[in-house]
Coordinates of C-alpha atoms and ligand atoms in Angstrom, one line a residue:
X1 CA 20.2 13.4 -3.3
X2 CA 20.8 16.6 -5.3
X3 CA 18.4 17.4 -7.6
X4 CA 20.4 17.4 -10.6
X5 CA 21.3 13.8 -10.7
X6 CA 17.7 12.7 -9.6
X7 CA 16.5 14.3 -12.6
X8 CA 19.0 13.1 -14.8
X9 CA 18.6 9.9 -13.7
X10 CA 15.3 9.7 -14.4
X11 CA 16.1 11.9 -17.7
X12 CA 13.1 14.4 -16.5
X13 CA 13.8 18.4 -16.6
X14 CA 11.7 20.3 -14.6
X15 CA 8.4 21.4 -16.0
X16 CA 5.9 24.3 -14.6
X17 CA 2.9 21.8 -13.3
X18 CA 0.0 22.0 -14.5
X19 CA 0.0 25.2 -16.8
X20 CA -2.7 25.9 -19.1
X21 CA -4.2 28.8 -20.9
X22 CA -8.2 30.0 -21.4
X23 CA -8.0 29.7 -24.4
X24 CA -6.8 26.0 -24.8
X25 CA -8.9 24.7 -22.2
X26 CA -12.3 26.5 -24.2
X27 CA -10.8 24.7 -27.2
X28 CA -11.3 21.6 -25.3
X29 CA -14.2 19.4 -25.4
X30 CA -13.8 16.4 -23.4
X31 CA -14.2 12.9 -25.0
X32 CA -13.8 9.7 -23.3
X33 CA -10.9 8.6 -25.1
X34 CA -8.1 6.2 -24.9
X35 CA -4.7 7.3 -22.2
X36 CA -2.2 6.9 -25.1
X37 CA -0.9 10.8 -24.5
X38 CA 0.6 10.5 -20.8
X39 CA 4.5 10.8 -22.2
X40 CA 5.2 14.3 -22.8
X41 CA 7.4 15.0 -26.1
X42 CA 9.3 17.2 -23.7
X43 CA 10.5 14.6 -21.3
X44 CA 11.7 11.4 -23.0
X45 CA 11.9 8.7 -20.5
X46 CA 14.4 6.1 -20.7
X47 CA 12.4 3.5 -21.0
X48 CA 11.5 1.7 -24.4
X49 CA 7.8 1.7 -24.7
X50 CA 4.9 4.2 -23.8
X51 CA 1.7 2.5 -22.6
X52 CA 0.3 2.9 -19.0
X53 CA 2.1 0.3 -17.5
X54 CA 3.5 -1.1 -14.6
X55 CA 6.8 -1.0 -15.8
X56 CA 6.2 2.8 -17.0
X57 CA 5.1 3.5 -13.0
X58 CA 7.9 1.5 -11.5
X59 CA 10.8 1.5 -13.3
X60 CA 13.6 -1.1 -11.2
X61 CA 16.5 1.4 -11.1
X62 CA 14.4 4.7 -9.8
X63 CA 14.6 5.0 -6.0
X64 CA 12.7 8.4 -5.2
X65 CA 12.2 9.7 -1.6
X66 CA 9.1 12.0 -1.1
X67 CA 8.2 13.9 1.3
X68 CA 4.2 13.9 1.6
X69 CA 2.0 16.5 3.2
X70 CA -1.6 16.5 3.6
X71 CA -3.5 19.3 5.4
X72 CA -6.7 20.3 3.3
X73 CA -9.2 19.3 6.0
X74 CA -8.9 18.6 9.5
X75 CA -5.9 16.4 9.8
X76 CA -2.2 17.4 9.7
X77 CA -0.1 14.2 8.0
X78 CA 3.2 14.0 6.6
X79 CA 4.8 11.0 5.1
X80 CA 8.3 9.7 3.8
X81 CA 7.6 7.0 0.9
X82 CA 10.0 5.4 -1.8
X83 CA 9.4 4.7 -5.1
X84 CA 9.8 1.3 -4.8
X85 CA 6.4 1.5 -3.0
X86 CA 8.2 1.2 0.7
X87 CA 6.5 3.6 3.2
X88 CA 9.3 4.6 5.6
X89 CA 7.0 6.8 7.6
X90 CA 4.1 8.2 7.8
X91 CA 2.7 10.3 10.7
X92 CA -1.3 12.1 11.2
X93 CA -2.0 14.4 13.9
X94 CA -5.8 14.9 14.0
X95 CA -8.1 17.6 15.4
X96 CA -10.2 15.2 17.3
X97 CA -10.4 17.7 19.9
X98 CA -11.6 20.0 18.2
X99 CA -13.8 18.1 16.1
X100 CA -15.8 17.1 19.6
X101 CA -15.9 20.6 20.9
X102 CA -17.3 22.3 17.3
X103 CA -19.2 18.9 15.9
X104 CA -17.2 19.9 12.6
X105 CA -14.4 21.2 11.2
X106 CA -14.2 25.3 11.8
X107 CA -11.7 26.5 9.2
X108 CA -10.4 29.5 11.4
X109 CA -9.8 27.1 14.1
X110 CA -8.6 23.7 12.0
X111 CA -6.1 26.6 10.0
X112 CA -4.7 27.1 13.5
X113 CA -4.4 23.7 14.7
X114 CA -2.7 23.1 11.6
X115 CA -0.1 26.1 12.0
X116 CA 1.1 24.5 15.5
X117 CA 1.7 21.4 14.6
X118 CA 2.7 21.1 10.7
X119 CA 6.6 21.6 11.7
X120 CA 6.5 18.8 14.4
X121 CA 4.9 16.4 11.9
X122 CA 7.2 17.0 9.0
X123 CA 10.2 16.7 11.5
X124 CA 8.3 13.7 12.8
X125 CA 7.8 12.0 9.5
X126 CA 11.5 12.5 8.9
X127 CA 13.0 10.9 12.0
X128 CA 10.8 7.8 11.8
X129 CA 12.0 7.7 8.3
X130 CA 15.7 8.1 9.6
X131 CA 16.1 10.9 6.6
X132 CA 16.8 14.1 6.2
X133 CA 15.8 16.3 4.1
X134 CA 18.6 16.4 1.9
X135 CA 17.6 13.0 1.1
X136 CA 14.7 13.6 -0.5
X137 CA 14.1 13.7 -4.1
X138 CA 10.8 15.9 -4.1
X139 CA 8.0 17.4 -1.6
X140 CA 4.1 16.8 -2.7
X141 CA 1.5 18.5 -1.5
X142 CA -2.4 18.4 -1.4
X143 CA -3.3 21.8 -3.3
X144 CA -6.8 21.2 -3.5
X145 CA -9.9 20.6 -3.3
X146 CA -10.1 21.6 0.4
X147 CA -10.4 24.8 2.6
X148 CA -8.1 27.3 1.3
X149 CA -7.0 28.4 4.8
X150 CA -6.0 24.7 6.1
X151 CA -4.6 24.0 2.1
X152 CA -2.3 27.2 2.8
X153 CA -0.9 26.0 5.9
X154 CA 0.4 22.7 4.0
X155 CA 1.8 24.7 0.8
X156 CA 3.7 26.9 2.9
X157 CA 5.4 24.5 4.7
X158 CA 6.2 22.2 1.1
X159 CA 7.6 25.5 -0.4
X160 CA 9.8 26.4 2.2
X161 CA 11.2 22.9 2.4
X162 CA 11.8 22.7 -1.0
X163 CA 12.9 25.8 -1.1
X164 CA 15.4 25.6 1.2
X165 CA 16.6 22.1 -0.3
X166 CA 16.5 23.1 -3.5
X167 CA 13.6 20.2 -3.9
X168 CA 11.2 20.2 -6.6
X169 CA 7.5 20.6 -5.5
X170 CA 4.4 18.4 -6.9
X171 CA 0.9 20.0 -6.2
X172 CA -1.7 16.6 -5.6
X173 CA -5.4 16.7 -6.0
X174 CA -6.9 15.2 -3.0
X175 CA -9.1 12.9 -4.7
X176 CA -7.0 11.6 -6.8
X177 CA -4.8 10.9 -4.0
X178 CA -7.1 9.1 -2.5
X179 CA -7.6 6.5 -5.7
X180 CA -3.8 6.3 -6.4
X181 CA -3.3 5.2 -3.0
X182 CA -4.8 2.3 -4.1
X183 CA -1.8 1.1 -6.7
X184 CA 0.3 1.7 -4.0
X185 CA -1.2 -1.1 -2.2
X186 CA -2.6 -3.3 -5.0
X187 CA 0.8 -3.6 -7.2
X188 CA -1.4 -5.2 -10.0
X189 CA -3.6 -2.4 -10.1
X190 CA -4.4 -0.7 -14.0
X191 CA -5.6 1.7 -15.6
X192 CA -8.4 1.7 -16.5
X193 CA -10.4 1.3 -13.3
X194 CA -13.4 2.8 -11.7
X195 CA -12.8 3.9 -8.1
X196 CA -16.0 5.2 -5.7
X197 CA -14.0 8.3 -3.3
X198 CA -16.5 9.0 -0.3
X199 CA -14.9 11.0 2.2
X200 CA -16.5 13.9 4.7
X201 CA -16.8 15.9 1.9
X202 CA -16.9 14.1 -1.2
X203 CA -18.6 11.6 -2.8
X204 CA -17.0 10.8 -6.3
X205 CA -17.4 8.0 -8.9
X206 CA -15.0 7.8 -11.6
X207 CA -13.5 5.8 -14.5
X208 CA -9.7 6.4 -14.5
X209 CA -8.4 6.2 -17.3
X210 CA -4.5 6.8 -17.1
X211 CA -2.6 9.2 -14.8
X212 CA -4.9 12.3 -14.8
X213 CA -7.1 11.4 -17.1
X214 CA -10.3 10.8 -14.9
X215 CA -14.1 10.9 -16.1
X216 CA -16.3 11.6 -13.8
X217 CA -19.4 9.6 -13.6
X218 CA -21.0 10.7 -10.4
X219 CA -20.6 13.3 -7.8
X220 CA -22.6 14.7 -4.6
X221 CA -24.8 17.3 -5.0
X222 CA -25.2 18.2 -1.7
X223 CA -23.5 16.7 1.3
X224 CA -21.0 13.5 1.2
X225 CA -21.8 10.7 2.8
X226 CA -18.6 11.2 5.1
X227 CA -20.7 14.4 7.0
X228 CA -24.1 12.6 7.0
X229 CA -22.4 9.9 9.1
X230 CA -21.2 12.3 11.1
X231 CA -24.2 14.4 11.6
X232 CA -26.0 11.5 12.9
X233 CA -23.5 10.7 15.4
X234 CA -23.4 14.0 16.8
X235 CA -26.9 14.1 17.2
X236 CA -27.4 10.7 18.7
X237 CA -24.7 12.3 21.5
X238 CA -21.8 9.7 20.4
X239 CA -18.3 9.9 21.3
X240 CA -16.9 11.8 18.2
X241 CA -13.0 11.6 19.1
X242 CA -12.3 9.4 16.4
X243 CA -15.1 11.0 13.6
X244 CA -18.4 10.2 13.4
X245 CA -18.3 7.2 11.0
X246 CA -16.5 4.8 13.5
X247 CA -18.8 5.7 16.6
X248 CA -21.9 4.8 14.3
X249 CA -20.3 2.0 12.7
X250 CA -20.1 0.6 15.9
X251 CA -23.5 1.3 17.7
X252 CA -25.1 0.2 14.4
X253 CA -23.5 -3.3 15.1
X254 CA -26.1 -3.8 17.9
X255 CA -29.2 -2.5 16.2
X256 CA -31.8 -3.3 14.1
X257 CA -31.3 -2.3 10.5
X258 CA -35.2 -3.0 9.6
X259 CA -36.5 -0.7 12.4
X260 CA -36.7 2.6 10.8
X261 CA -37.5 3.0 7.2
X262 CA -35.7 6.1 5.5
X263 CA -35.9 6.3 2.4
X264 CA -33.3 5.5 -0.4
X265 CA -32.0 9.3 -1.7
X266 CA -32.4 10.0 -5.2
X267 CA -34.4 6.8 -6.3
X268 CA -36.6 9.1 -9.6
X269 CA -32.7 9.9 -11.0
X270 CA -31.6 7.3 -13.3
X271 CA -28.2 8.6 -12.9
X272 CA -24.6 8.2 -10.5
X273 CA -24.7 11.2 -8.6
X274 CA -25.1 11.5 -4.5
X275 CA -27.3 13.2 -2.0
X276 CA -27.1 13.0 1.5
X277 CA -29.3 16.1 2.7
X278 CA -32.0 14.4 2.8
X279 CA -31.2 11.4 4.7
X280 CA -29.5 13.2 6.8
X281 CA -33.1 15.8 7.4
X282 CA -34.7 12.2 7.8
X283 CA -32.5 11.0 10.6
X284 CA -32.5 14.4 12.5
X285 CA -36.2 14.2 12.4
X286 CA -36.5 10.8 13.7
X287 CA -34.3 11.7 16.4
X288 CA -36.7 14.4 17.1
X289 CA -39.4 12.8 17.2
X290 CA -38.1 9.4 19.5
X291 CA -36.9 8.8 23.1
X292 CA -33.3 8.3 22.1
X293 CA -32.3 7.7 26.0
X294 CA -31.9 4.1 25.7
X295 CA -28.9 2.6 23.8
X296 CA -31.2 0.1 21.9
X297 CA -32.8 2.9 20.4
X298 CA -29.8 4.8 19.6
X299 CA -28.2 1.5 17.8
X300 CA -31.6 1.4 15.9
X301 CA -31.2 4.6 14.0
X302 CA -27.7 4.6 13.7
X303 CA -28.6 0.7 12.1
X304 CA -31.5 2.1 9.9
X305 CA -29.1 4.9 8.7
X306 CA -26.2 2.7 7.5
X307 CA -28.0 0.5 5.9
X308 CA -29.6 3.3 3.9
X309 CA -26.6 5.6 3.2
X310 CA -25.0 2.6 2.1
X311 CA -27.8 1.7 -0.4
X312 CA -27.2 4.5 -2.0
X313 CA -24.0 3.8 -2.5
X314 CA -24.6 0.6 -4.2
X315 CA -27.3 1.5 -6.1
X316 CA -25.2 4.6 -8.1
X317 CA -22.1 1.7 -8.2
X318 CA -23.8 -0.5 -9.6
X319 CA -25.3 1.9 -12.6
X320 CA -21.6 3.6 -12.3
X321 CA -20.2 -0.2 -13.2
X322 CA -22.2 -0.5 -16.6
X323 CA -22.0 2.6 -17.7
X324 CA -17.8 2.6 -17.2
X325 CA -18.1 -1.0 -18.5
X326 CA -19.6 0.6 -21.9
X327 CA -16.2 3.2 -22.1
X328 CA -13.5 1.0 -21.1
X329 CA -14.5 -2.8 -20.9
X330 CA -11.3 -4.2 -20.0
X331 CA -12.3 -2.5 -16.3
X332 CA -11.4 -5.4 -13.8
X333 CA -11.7 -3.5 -10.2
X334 CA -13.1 -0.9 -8.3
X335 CA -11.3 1.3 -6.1
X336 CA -13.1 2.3 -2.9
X337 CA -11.2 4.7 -0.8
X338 CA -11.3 7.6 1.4
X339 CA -12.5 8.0 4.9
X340 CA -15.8 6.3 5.0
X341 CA -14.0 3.7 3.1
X342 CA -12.8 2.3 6.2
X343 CA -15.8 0.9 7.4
X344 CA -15.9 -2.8 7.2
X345 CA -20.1 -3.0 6.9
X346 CA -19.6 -0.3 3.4
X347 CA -16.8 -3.0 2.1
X348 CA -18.8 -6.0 2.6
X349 CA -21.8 -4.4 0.7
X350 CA -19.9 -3.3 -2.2
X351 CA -17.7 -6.2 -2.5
X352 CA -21.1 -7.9 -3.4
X353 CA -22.1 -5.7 -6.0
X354 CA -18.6 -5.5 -8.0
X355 CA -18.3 -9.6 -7.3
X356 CA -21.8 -9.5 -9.3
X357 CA -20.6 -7.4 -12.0
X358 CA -17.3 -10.3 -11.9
X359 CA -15.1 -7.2 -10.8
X360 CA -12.7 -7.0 -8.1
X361 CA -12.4 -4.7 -5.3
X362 CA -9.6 -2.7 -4.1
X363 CA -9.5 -1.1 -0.7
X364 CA -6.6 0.2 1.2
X365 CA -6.5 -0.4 4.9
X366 CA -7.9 1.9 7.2
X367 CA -5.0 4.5 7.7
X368 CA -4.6 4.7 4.1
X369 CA -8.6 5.8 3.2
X370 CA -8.9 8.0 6.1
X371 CA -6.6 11.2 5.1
X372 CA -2.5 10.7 5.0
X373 CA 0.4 12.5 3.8
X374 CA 1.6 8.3 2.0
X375 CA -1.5 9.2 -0.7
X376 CA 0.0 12.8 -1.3
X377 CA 3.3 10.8 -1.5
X378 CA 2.7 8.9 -3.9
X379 CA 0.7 10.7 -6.0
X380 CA 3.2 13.1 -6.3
X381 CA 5.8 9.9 -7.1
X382 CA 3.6 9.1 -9.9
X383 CA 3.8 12.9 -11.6
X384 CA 7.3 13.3 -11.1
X385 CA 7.9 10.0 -13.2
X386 CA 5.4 11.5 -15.9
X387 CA 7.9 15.0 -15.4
X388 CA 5.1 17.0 -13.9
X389 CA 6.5 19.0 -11.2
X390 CA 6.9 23.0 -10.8
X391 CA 11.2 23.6 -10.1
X392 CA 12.3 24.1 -6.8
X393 CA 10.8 27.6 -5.1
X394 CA 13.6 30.2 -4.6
X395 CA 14.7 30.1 -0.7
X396 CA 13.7 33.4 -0.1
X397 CA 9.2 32.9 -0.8
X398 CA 8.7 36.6 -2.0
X399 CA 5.9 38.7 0.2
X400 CA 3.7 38.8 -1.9
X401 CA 3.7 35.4 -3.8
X402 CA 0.2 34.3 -4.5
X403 CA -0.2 30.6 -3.4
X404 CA -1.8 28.2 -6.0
X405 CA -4.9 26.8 -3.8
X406 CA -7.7 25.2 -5.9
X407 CA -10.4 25.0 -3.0
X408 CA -12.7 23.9 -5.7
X409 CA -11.5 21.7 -8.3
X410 CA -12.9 18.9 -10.3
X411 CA -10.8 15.8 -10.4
X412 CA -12.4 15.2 -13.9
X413 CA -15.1 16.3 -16.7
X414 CA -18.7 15.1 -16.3
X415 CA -20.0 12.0 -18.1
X416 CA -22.2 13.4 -20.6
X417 CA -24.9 10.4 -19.8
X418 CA -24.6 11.4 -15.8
X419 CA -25.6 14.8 -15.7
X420 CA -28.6 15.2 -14.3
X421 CA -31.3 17.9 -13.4
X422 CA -30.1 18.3 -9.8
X423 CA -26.7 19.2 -10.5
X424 CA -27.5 22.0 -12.5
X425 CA -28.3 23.4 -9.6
X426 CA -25.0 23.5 -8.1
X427 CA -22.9 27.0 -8.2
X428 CA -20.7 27.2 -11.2
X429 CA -16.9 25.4 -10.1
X430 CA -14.5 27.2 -9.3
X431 CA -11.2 25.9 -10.6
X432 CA -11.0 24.3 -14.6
X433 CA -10.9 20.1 -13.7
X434 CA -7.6 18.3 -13.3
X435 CA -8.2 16.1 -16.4
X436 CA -8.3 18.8 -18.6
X437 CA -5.5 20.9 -17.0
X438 CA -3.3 18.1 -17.6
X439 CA -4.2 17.8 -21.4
X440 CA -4.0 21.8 -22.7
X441 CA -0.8 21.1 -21.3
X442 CA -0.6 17.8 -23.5
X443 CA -2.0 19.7 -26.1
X444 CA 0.0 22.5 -26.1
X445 CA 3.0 20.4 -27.2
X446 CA 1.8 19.0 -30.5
Ligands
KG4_1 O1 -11.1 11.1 3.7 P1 -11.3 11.6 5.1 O2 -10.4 11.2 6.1 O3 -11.3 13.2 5.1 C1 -11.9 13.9 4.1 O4 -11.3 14.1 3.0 O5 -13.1 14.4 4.3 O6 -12.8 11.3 5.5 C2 -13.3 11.6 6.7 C3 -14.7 11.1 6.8 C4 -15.4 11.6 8.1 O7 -16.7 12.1 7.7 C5 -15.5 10.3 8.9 O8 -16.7 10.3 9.7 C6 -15.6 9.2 7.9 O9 -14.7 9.7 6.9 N1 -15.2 7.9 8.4 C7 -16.0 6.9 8.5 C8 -15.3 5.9 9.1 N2 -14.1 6.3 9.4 C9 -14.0 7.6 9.0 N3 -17.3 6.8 8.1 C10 -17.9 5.6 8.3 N4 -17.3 4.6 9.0 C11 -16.0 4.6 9.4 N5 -15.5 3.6 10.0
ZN2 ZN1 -9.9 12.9 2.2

């Protein structure tokens, strides 16, 4: 479809992404506030009433095609999904390979696995969608957070496509792609709702509050969750084709929760932030210090650290739940998605805690938490109906054209009540958050 009559369809006209200037983001001072600002003066949509609303998100007579494409950590996806919410294809190559033979991703070598196979799985994600590219209304890509070099590989291959289809391009934060995912598969699914992100190398607990307008109420200070589960199967000698999580998931089914007393991470901080170092110090040290030769006692750590990890994880949610309860009370679900997401003993846990809080809880499947090119999708389906999207890249990418990575990059601003002591220790961040990207640029037209 050519661009000109998707755009005029939809009444959009292209619009840089994301722009912003120092200046208006220093002006800025984050509130928790209500999402009435999502429409931009600049791009009237055709439809009668502005609220954040399902009939705002799917309009009946729009019928995008997006290209998806995913490559910030160690898996190359790419996905074909409609507007309508149809996924016509989606396709993952991972590096389980080399995830056994490093215990972790190695950026030098993931950047490389990513570079021989991103054109196959583009192609690949075309054919099982039986389009081509000329049938596509726009490519999105994950632009961050992530490792730069794997993040490049990804927005190359987005800007030549769209460049040489004349395509507009949508830059997707992971995270967020990760929680959107979520109203892909729950159609009933509102803002506002809290969603807890733990992948291999965030942990995140936020209240969204419209279309990228997130508050972030917890984060991890060290390491995620995702690598602590993945530390401890390496250690333990597990088969890590398939990641870490699902190998301990597994053995952990056979032992005995009880047996080993770690302790619970961050207990003294009254707050909803994450911290996995420790356990993770704990569980190398009991492997140390034990006969691991025997399955039984394998299953027993890998028990003992689940059920730990995963306390954590409902301790901060269950804080997380009053405190978001206090900004937004018409919260009715929480989102849990991302890679650790997928593991059925971490659902049944938390689907206790929100069912005590009278919440609901929305997971996507399995192939939807871990990392996909459908969440980049349809995140960037969900921008290009709100008109944010940069205008197609000339054909021709100039030598030296400077790629717009965001390796580190907030989804959100901090929760004044959940900052605590230990996250002043963390480096200054890199890249100004999402949230307030997304309104200088609001601002900026009043
Ligand atoms: O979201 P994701 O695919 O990639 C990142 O953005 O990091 O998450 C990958 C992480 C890995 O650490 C992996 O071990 C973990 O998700 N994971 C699991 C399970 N499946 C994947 N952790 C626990 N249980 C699982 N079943
Ligand atoms: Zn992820």
């Amino acid at each position: 479809m050519a661009l000109s009559s998707t755009l005029s369809r939809l009444n959009l006209i292209p619009r840089p992404w994301l722009p912003y200037t120092v200046t208006t983001l220093r002006a800025l001072k984050l509130k928790p506030h209500k999402p009435q600002l999502l429409r931009p003066k600049w791009a009237p949509l055709t439809l009668s009433s502005f609220s954040v609303s399902a009939q705002i998100h799917r309009p009946q007579d729009d019928n995008l095609v997006v290209l998806g494409i995913e490559t910030s950590c160690d898996d190359t996806a790419a996905a074909v999904v409609r507007s309508s919410g149809d996924i016509l294809s989606q396709v993952v190559s991972s590096q389980a390979d080399l995830l056994v033979r490093y215990g972790g991703v190695a950026p030098k070598m993931a950047e490389e696995a990513h570079s021989q196979v991103i054109d196959q799985v583009v192609q690949e994600a075309l054919n099982q969608a039986n389009v081509s590219e000329t049938d596509l209304s726009a490519v999105a890509v994950t632009i961050g957070p992530g490792l730069s070099l794997c993040l490049r590989v990804g927005v190359q291959k987005a800007r030549k496509t769209a460049g040489s289809f004349n395509l507009p391009i949508i830059g997707v934060h992971h995270m967020e792609a990760h929680a959107l995912v979520a109203r892909l598969v729950e159609r009933e699914l509102q803002f506002p709702f809290m969603a807890l992100l733990i992948s291999g190398g965030h942990n995140l607990l936020i209240l969204a509050q419209g279309l990228g307008q997130y508050i972030q109420l917890g984060t991890s200070i060290d390491d995620a969750i995702g690598e602590a589960y993945d530390k401890t199967a390496k250690w333990l000698g597990l088969d890590m084709r398939r990641s870490g999580g699902p190998a301990i998931e597994e053995l952990a089914q056979e032992g005995d929760a009880e047996s080993i007393k770690f302790s619970i991470p961050m207990k003294q901080h009254k707050d909803c932030n994450f911290s996995y170092a420790g356990l993770k110090t704990q569980v190398r040290l009991a492997i140390e210090s034990k006969n691991i030769q025997d399955r039984r006692s394998r299953a027993d750590i890998a028990a003992s650290f689940q059920r730990v990890a995963v306390l954590h994880l409902e301790e901060r949610c269950q804080r997380a739940i009053q405190w978001a309860l206090k900004i937004e009370p018409s919260i009715k679900h929480l989102v849990v998605s991302g890679g650790v997401a997928s593991n059925q003993y971490v659902r049944a846990r938390l689907d206790q805690v929100v069912k005590k809080n009278s919440l609901q809880l929305v997971c996507p499947p399995p192939s939807l938490c871990t990392d996909n090119g459908v969440m980049v999708a349809w995140t960037g389906i969900e921008h290009f109906r709100m008109g944010r999207f940069d205008p197609p890249p000339p054909a021709v990418e100039s030598e030296d054209f400077v790629y717009d990575l965001r390796p580190r990059w907030p989804l959100g601003e901090e929760y004044a009540e959940g900052r605590s002591e230990a996250r002043s220790l963390r480096k200054a961040r890199i890249h100004p958050s999402l949230t307030s990207i997304i309104q200088a640029s609001l601002q900026q037209q009043h």
